[in-house]
PDB file of C-alpha atoms in Angstrom:
ATOM      1  CA  GLN T  21     113.452  81.732  27.563  1.00 91.00           C
ATOM      2  CA  VAL T  22     111.759  78.534  26.488  1.00 94.00           C
ATOM      3  CA  GLN T  23     108.340  78.905  24.931  1.00 97.00           C
ATOM      4  CA  LEU T  24     105.804  76.552  23.418  1.00 98.00           C
ATOM      5  CA  GLN T  25     103.446  77.900  20.770  1.00 98.00           C
ATOM      6  CA  GLN T  26     100.549  75.785  19.623  1.00 98.00           C
ATOM      7  CA  SER T  27      98.712  75.887  16.313  1.00 97.00           C
ATOM      8  CA  GLY T  28      95.987  73.912  14.624  1.00 93.00           C
ATOM      9  CA  PRO T  29      92.283  73.827  13.815  1.00 95.00           C
ATOM     10  CA  GLY T  30      89.582  74.661  16.315  1.00 93.00           C
ATOM     11  CA  LEU T  31      86.941  72.489  14.705  1.00 97.00           C
ATOM     12  CA  VAL T  32      87.151  68.896  13.554  1.00 98.00           C
ATOM     13  CA  LYS T  33      84.408  66.710  12.112  1.00 97.00           C
ATOM     14  CA  PRO T  34      83.566  63.351  13.691  1.00 98.00           C
ATOM     15  CA  SER T  35      85.703  60.469  12.419  1.00 98.00           C
ATOM     16  CA  GLN T  36      88.385  62.851  11.156  1.00 98.00           C
ATOM     17  CA  THR T  37      91.938  63.263  12.438  1.00 98.00           C
ATOM     18  CA  LEU T  38      92.992  66.119  14.702  1.00 98.00           C
ATOM     19  CA  SER T  39      96.461  67.456  14.025  1.00 98.00           C
ATOM     20  CA  LEU T  40      97.995  70.024  16.364  1.00 98.00           C
ATOM     21  CA  THR T  41     101.514  71.404  16.306  1.00 98.00           C
ATOM     22  CA  CYS T  42     103.653  72.726  19.132  1.00 98.00           C
ATOM     23  CA  SER T  43     106.547  74.954  18.058  1.00 98.00           C
ATOM     24  CA  ILE T  44     109.441  74.981  20.503  1.00 98.00           C
ATOM     25  CA  SER T  45     111.710  77.963  21.031  1.00 97.00           C
ATOM     26  CA  GLY T  46     114.622  78.051  23.429  1.00 97.00           C
ATOM     27  CA  ASP T  47     115.030  74.272  23.597  1.00 97.00           C
ATOM     28  CA  SER T  48     115.448  71.425  21.155  1.00 97.00           C
ATOM     29  CA  VAL T  49     112.872  68.790  20.344  1.00 97.00           C
ATOM     30  CA  SER T  50     115.874  66.426  20.131  1.00 97.00           C
ATOM     31  CA  SER T  51     117.004  67.241  23.668  1.00 96.00           C
ATOM     32  CA  ASN T  52     118.618  64.296  25.438  1.00 95.00           C
ATOM     33  CA  SER T  53     116.824  65.107  28.680  1.00 95.00           C
ATOM     34  CA  ALA T  54     113.424  66.620  27.868  1.00 97.00           C
ATOM     35  CA  SER T  55     110.298  64.921  26.650  1.00 97.00           C
ATOM     36  CA  TRP T  56     107.403  66.535  24.830  1.00 98.00           C
ATOM     37  CA  ASN T  57     103.871  65.824  25.908  1.00 98.00           C
ATOM     38  CA  TRP T  58     100.269  66.366  24.955  1.00 98.00           C
ATOM     39  CA  ILE T  59      97.616  66.822  27.609  1.00 98.00           C
ATOM     40  CA  ARG T  60      93.968  67.679  27.237  1.00 98.00           C
ATOM     41  CA  GLN T  61      91.263  69.148  29.436  1.00 98.00           C
ATOM     42  CA  SER T  62      87.655  68.296  28.817  1.00 95.00           C
ATOM     43  CA  PRO T  63      84.808  70.765  29.385  1.00 93.00           C
ATOM     44  CA  SER T  64      84.145  69.012  32.691  1.00 87.00           C
ATOM     45  CA  GLY T  65      87.561  70.210  33.796  1.00 85.00           C
ATOM     46  CA  GLY T  66      89.956  67.354  34.486  1.00 94.00           C
ATOM     47  CA  LEU T  67      93.428  67.042  32.952  1.00 97.00           C
ATOM     48  CA  GLU T  68      94.231  63.932  30.926  1.00 98.00           C
ATOM     49  CA  TRP T  69      97.767  63.099  29.818  1.00 98.00           C
ATOM     50  CA  LEU T  70      97.714  61.702  26.268  1.00 98.00           C
ATOM     51  CA  GLY T  71     101.290  60.840  25.475  1.00 98.00           C
ATOM     52  CA  ARG T  72     104.880  61.937  24.969  1.00 98.00           C
ATOM     53  CA  THR T  73     107.848  61.605  22.665  1.00 98.00           C
ATOM     54  CA  TYR T  74     111.539  62.041  23.294  1.00 97.00           C
ATOM     55  CA  TYR T  75     114.937  61.363  21.803  1.00 97.00           C
ATOM     56  CA  ARG T  76     117.601  59.206  23.491  1.00 95.00           C
ATOM     57  CA  THR T  77     119.846  58.020  20.605  1.00 94.00           C
ATOM     58  CA  ARG T  78     116.531  57.131  18.933  1.00 97.00           C
ATOM     59  CA  TRP T  79     112.961  58.321  19.180  1.00 97.00           C
ATOM     60  CA  TYR T  80     110.571  56.880  21.763  1.00 97.00           C
ATOM     61  CA  SER T  81     106.848  57.455  22.248  1.00 98.00           C
ATOM     62  CA  HIS T  82     104.470  56.427  25.014  1.00 97.00           C
ATOM     63  CA  TYR T  83     100.714  56.824  24.997  1.00 98.00           C
ATOM     64  CA  ALA T  84      97.869  56.738  27.490  1.00 97.00           C
ATOM     65  CA  VAL T  85      95.901  53.515  27.434  1.00 96.00           C
ATOM     66  CA  SER T  86      92.688  55.432  26.740  1.00 96.00           C
ATOM     67  CA  VAL T  87      93.920  56.669  23.340  1.00 98.00           C
ATOM     68  CA  LYS T  88      96.822  54.406  22.407  1.00 97.00           C
ATOM     69  CA  ASN T  89      95.021  52.803  19.461  1.00 97.00           C
ATOM     70  CA  ARG T  90      94.368  56.100  17.680  1.00 98.00           C
ATOM     71  CA  ILE T  91      97.141  58.518  18.657  1.00 98.00           C
ATOM     72  CA  ASN T  92     100.470  59.388  17.175  1.00 98.00           C
ATOM     73  CA  ILE T  93     102.934  61.993  18.473  1.00 98.00           C
ATOM     74  CA  THR T  94     105.713  62.948  16.090  1.00 98.00           C
ATOM     75  CA  ALA T  95     108.699  65.268  16.115  1.00 98.00           C
ATOM     76  CA  ASP T  96     109.961  67.426  13.273  1.00 98.00           C
ATOM     77  CA  THR T  97     113.588  68.245  13.961  1.00 98.00           C
ATOM     78  CA  SER T  98     113.885  70.602  10.984  1.00 98.00           C
ATOM     79  CA  GLN T  99     111.082  72.794  12.350  1.00 98.00           C
ATOM     80  CA  ASN T 100     111.751  72.079  16.049  1.00 98.00           C
ATOM     81  CA  GLN T 101     108.159  71.051  16.505  1.00 98.00           C
ATOM     82  CA  VAL T 102     106.165  68.245  18.025  1.00 98.00           C
ATOM     83  CA  SER T 103     102.779  67.262  16.668  1.00 98.00           C
ATOM     84  CA  LEU T 104      99.737  65.424  17.947  1.00 98.00           C
ATOM     85  CA  HIS T 105      97.642  63.332  15.595  1.00 98.00           C
ATOM     86  CA  LEU T 106      94.450  61.929  17.116  1.00 98.00           C
ATOM     87  CA  HIS T 107      92.413  59.798  14.750  1.00 98.00           C
ATOM     88  CA  PHE T 108      88.727  58.894  14.633  1.00 98.00           C
ATOM     89  CA  MET T 109      87.660  61.938  16.602  1.00 98.00           C
ATOM     90  CA  THR T 110      84.304  61.911  18.391  1.00 98.00           C
ATOM     91  CA  PRO T 111      82.427  64.637  20.272  1.00 97.00           C
ATOM     92  CA  GLU T 112      83.923  63.190  23.486  1.00 97.00           C
ATOM     93  CA  ASP T 113      87.320  64.402  22.250  1.00 98.00           C
ATOM     94  CA  THR T 114      86.157  68.013  22.502  1.00 98.00           C
ATOM     95  CA  ALA T 115      88.664  69.610  24.849  1.00 98.00           C
ATOM     96  CA  VAL T 116      91.426  72.131  25.290  1.00 98.00           C
ATOM     97  CA  TYR T 117      94.679  70.507  24.185  1.00 98.00           C
ATOM     98  CA  PHE T 118      98.024  71.519  25.671  1.00 98.00           C
ATOM     99  CA  CYS T 119     101.576  70.658  24.770  1.00 98.00           C
ATOM    100  CA  ALA T 120     103.968  70.584  27.709  1.00 98.00           C
ATOM    101  CA  ARG T 121     107.594  69.808  28.469  1.00 98.00           C
ATOM    102  CA  ILE T 122     109.020  67.381  30.984  1.00 97.00           C
ATOM    103  CA  PRO T 123     112.514  68.825  31.457  1.00 96.00           C
ATOM    104  CA  GLY T 124     114.113  65.620  32.682  1.00 88.00           C
ATOM    105  CA  GLY T 125     114.512  63.981  36.067  1.00 82.00           C
ATOM    106  CA  SER T 126     112.823  61.038  37.669  1.00 83.00           C
ATOM    107  CA  TYR T 127     109.424  62.388  38.591  1.00 85.00           C
ATOM    108  CA  TYR T 128     108.055  63.647  35.264  1.00 95.00           C
ATOM    109  CA  TRP T 129     106.834  67.137  36.041  1.00 97.00           C
ATOM    110  CA  PHE T 130     105.563  69.555  33.389  1.00 98.00           C
ATOM    111  CA  ASP T 131     107.489  72.789  33.762  1.00 97.00           C
ATOM    112  CA  LEU T 132     106.350  74.531  30.581  1.00 97.00           C
ATOM    113  CA  TRP T 133     102.987  74.566  28.872  1.00 98.00           C
ATOM    114  CA  GLY T 134     101.674  75.819  25.592  1.00 98.00           C
ATOM    115  CA  GLN T 135      98.830  78.287  25.560  1.00 98.00           C
ATOM    116  CA  GLY T 136      96.210  75.634  24.894  1.00 98.00           C
ATOM    117  CA  SER T 137      94.093  74.950  21.821  1.00 98.00           C
ATOM    118  CA  LEU T 138      90.329  74.606  22.073  1.00 98.00           C
ATOM    119  CA  VAL T 139      89.188  71.830  19.758  1.00 98.00           C
ATOM    120  CA  SER T 140      85.525  71.119  19.124  1.00 98.00           C
ATOM    121  CA  VAL T 141      84.307  68.006  17.392  1.00 98.00           C
ATOM    122  CA  SER T 142      81.121  68.608  15.491  1.00 96.00           C
ATOM    123  CA  SER T 143      79.644  68.009  12.068  1.00 95.00           C
TER     124      SER T 143
ATOM    125  CA  SER A  21      96.276  53.485  38.433  1.00 67.00           C
ATOM    126  CA  ASP A  22      94.328  56.542  39.592  1.00 92.00           C
ATOM    127  CA  LEU A  23      94.975  59.615  41.711  1.00 97.00           C
ATOM    128  CA  THR A  24      92.107  60.850  43.882  1.00 98.00           C
ATOM    129  CA  GLN A  25      91.578  64.436  45.042  1.00 98.00           C
ATOM    130  CA  ASP A  26      88.773  66.087  46.953  1.00 98.00           C
ATOM    131  CA  PRO A  27      86.690  68.093  44.460  1.00 97.00           C
ATOM    132  CA  SER A  28      86.656  71.247  46.564  1.00 98.00           C
ATOM    133  CA  VAL A  29      88.275  72.790  49.596  1.00 98.00           C
ATOM    134  CA  SER A  30      87.861  76.199  51.177  1.00 98.00           C
ATOM    135  CA  VAL A  31      90.109  78.254  53.435  1.00 98.00           C
ATOM    136  CA  ALA A  32      89.786  81.563  55.215  1.00 98.00           C
ATOM    137  CA  LEU A  33      92.101  84.298  54.041  1.00 98.00           C
ATOM    138  CA  GLY A  34      95.457  83.995  55.785  1.00 98.00           C
ATOM    139  CA  GLN A  35      94.824  80.523  57.131  1.00 98.00           C
ATOM    140  CA  THR A  36      96.508  77.247  56.220  1.00 98.00           C
ATOM    141  CA  VAL A  37      94.986  74.681  53.889  1.00 98.00           C
ATOM    142  CA  ARG A  38      96.055  71.207  52.856  1.00 98.00           C
ATOM    143  CA  ILE A  39      95.070  69.661  49.536  1.00 98.00           C
ATOM    144  CA  THR A  40      95.529  65.909  49.287  1.00 98.00           C
ATOM    145  CA  CYS A  41      96.116  63.420  46.511  1.00 98.00           C
ATOM    146  CA  GLN A  42      95.813  59.672  47.035  1.00 98.00           C
ATOM    147  CA  GLY A  43      96.857  56.734  44.888  1.00 97.00           C
ATOM    148  CA  ASP A  44      98.978  53.601  44.757  1.00 96.00           C
ATOM    149  CA  SER A  45     101.408  55.250  42.345  1.00 95.00           C
ATOM    150  CA  LEU A  46     102.432  57.655  45.105  1.00 96.00           C
ATOM    151  CA  ARG A  47     104.033  54.828  47.019  1.00 94.00           C
ATOM    152  CA  GLY A  48     106.791  54.792  44.416  1.00 89.00           C
ATOM    153  CA  PHE A  49     106.745  58.266  42.905  1.00 94.00           C
ATOM    154  CA  PHE A  50     106.477  61.797  44.260  1.00 95.00           C
ATOM    155  CA  ALA A  51     103.493  63.883  43.250  1.00 97.00           C
ATOM    156  CA  ASN A  52     103.854  67.086  41.291  1.00 98.00           C
ATOM    157  CA  TRP A  53     101.402  69.930  41.821  1.00 98.00           C
ATOM    158  CA  TYR A  54      99.873  72.436  39.413  1.00 98.00           C
ATOM    159  CA  GLN A  55      97.768  75.541  39.887  1.00 98.00           C
ATOM    160  CA  GLN A  56      95.290  76.490  37.202  1.00 98.00           C
ATOM    161  CA  LYS A  57      93.259  79.681  37.030  1.00 98.00           C
ATOM    162  CA  PRO A  58      90.292  80.111  34.666  1.00 96.00           C
ATOM    163  CA  GLY A  59      91.239  80.385  31.034  1.00 95.00           C
ATOM    164  CA  GLN A  60      94.934  79.738  31.688  1.00 97.00           C
ATOM    165  CA  ALA A  61      97.317  76.846  31.283  1.00 98.00           C
ATOM    166  CA  PRO A  62      98.339  75.058  34.474  1.00 98.00           C
ATOM    167  CA  VAL A  63     101.391  76.330  36.306  1.00 98.00           C
ATOM    168  CA  LEU A  64     103.805  74.041  38.146  1.00 98.00           C
ATOM    169  CA  VAL A  65     103.971  74.959  41.833  1.00 98.00           C
ATOM    170  CA  ILE A  66     105.767  71.956  43.365  1.00 98.00           C
ATOM    171  CA  HIS A  67     107.778  69.124  41.820  1.00 97.00           C
ATOM    172  CA  GLY A  68     109.495  66.109  43.268  1.00 92.00           C
ATOM    173  CA  LYS A  69     109.920  65.805  47.019  1.00 91.00           C
ATOM    174  CA  ASN A  70     109.205  69.478  47.791  1.00 96.00           C
ATOM    175  CA  ASN A  71     110.742  71.711  45.139  1.00 97.00           C
ATOM    176  CA  ARG A  72     109.316  75.080  44.161  1.00 98.00           C
ATOM    177  CA  PRO A  73     110.097  76.510  40.729  1.00 97.00           C
ATOM    178  CA  SER A  74     111.437  80.002  40.583  1.00 96.00           C
ATOM    179  CA  GLY A  75     108.712  82.553  41.254  1.00 97.00           C
ATOM    180  CA  ILE A  76     106.477  80.297  43.327  1.00 98.00           C
ATOM    181  CA  PRO A  77     105.926  81.754  46.806  1.00 98.00           C
ATOM    182  CA  ASP A  78     107.324  79.836  49.762  1.00 97.00           C
ATOM    183  CA  ARG A  79     103.861  79.534  51.283  1.00 98.00           C
ATOM    184  CA  PHE A  80     103.466  76.527  48.960  1.00 98.00           C
ATOM    185  CA  SER A  81     104.973  73.287  50.251  1.00 98.00           C
ATOM    186  CA  ALA A  82     104.471  69.565  49.780  1.00 98.00           C
ATOM    187  CA  SER A  83     104.745  66.408  51.821  1.00 97.00           C
ATOM    188  CA  ASP A  84     103.977  62.761  51.366  1.00 95.00           C
ATOM    189  CA  SER A  85     103.135  59.705  53.433  1.00 94.00           C
ATOM    190  CA  GLY A  86     102.598  56.302  51.904  1.00 93.00           C
ATOM    191  CA  THR A  87      99.975  56.621  49.213  1.00 97.00           C
ATOM    192  CA  THR A  88      98.993  60.195  50.083  1.00 98.00           C
ATOM    193  CA  ALA A  89     100.640  63.393  48.888  1.00 98.00           C
ATOM    194  CA  SER A  90      99.722  66.795  50.251  1.00 98.00           C
ATOM    195  CA  LEU A  91     100.078  70.351  49.043  1.00 98.00           C
ATOM    196  CA  THR A  92      99.993  72.882  51.876  1.00 98.00           C
ATOM    197  CA  ILE A  93      99.410  76.595  51.480  1.00 98.00           C
ATOM    198  CA  THR A  94     100.456  78.409  54.640  1.00 98.00           C
ATOM    199  CA  GLY A  95      98.731  81.770  54.870  1.00 98.00           C
ATOM    200  CA  ALA A  96      96.450  81.485  51.843  1.00 98.00           C
ATOM    201  CA  GLN A  97      96.026  84.617  49.756  1.00 98.00           C
ATOM    202  CA  ALA A  98      93.144  85.660  47.560  1.00 98.00           C
ATOM    203  CA  GLU A  99      95.244  84.994  44.469  1.00 98.00           C
ATOM    204  CA  ASP A 100      95.637  81.351  45.499  1.00 98.00           C
ATOM    205  CA  GLU A 101      92.009  80.692  44.613  1.00 98.00           C
ATOM    206  CA  ALA A 102      92.311  78.247  41.734  1.00 98.00           C
ATOM    207  CA  ASP A 103      92.115  74.606  40.723  1.00 98.00           C
ATOM    208  CA  TYR A 104      94.962  72.406  41.904  1.00 98.00           C
ATOM    209  CA  TYR A 105      96.003  69.171  40.217  1.00 98.00           C
ATOM    210  CA  CYS A 106      98.442  66.486  41.268  1.00 98.00           C
ATOM    211  CA  SER A 107     100.254  64.212  38.842  1.00 98.00           C
ATOM    212  CA  SER A 108     102.743  61.381  39.051  1.00 97.00           C
ATOM    213  CA  ARG A 109     104.253  58.594  37.061  1.00 96.00           C
ATOM    214  CA  ASP A 110     101.929  55.636  36.699  1.00 95.00           C
ATOM    215  CA  LYS A 111     102.905  52.659  38.824  1.00 93.00           C
ATOM    216  CA  THR A 112     101.402  50.232  36.296  1.00 92.00           C
ATOM    217  CA  ASN A 113     103.601  51.561  33.484  1.00 92.00           C
ATOM    218  CA  ASN A 114     106.125  54.084  34.678  1.00 90.00           C
ATOM    219  CA  HIS A 115     106.590  55.610  31.229  1.00 94.00           C
ATOM    220  CA  LEU A 116     103.089  57.038  31.574  1.00 95.00           C
ATOM    221  CA  VAL A 117     101.744  59.971  33.581  1.00 97.00           C
ATOM    222  CA  ILE A 118      98.490  60.256  35.484  1.00 97.00           C
ATOM    223  CA  PHE A 119      96.602  63.235  36.915  1.00 98.00           C
ATOM    224  CA  GLY A 120      94.288  63.604  39.838  1.00 98.00           C
ATOM    225  CA  GLY A 121      90.806  64.924  39.200  1.00 97.00           C
ATOM    226  CA  GLY A 122      91.631  68.330  40.637  1.00 98.00           C
ATOM    227  CA  THR A 123      90.632  70.321  43.727  1.00 98.00           C
ATOM    228  CA  ARG A 124      88.947  73.691  43.510  1.00 98.00           C
ATOM    229  CA  LEU A 125      90.282  75.941  46.257  1.00 98.00           C
ATOM    230  CA  THR A 126      88.075  78.763  47.453  1.00 98.00           C
ATOM    231  CA  VAL A 127      89.619  81.496  49.609  1.00 98.00           C
ATOM    232  CA  LEU A 128      86.953  83.023  51.842  1.00 96.00           C
TER     233      LEU A 128
END
């Protein structure tokens, strides 16, 4: 059974970097079919896809336009984890952050989600 | 490229309801649909053309026409009351993913 377990701080100060980790069990972060995503949900409710990383003979990453200048998603193959790093945090980045898997296929659906991590940005 | 959903829809218990999602990206890519209940992570209910993951009741189905995708619940149950989101690949850069704003379904 594949599971995603998230960890990281619940409070970040403005201008600092948020780092969240998603530990994968039952699948490999280096899978040749899956990709590993970060999605957030603001207090107002909507879902926003932030980016993804995947391995296909080398590592690839793609990021949403809204955050592409301050985001990095990395994989740690030794720990079977994927991490989100979001720099220069502001109060508008307060949200619940989810990691999620796209299992493969042409239409990019998220079949597995982490439990979510509530992150507040405040001094 | 954006996906547009009605903010709220209501349905009488046992009746049929359609939730729609509109956007240019849907001309090239199927929508995927997620159900989210308060305090929980979203759950995939439909992916691709009209595929239900294991455990999703067959009262959930999907269809598409041009730039509009629809999620239909035939015989809505009280437990279907939730927020529903569509997503698809982004037509402007198909490595990216976009979400609709979500539809809150109320079962009366």
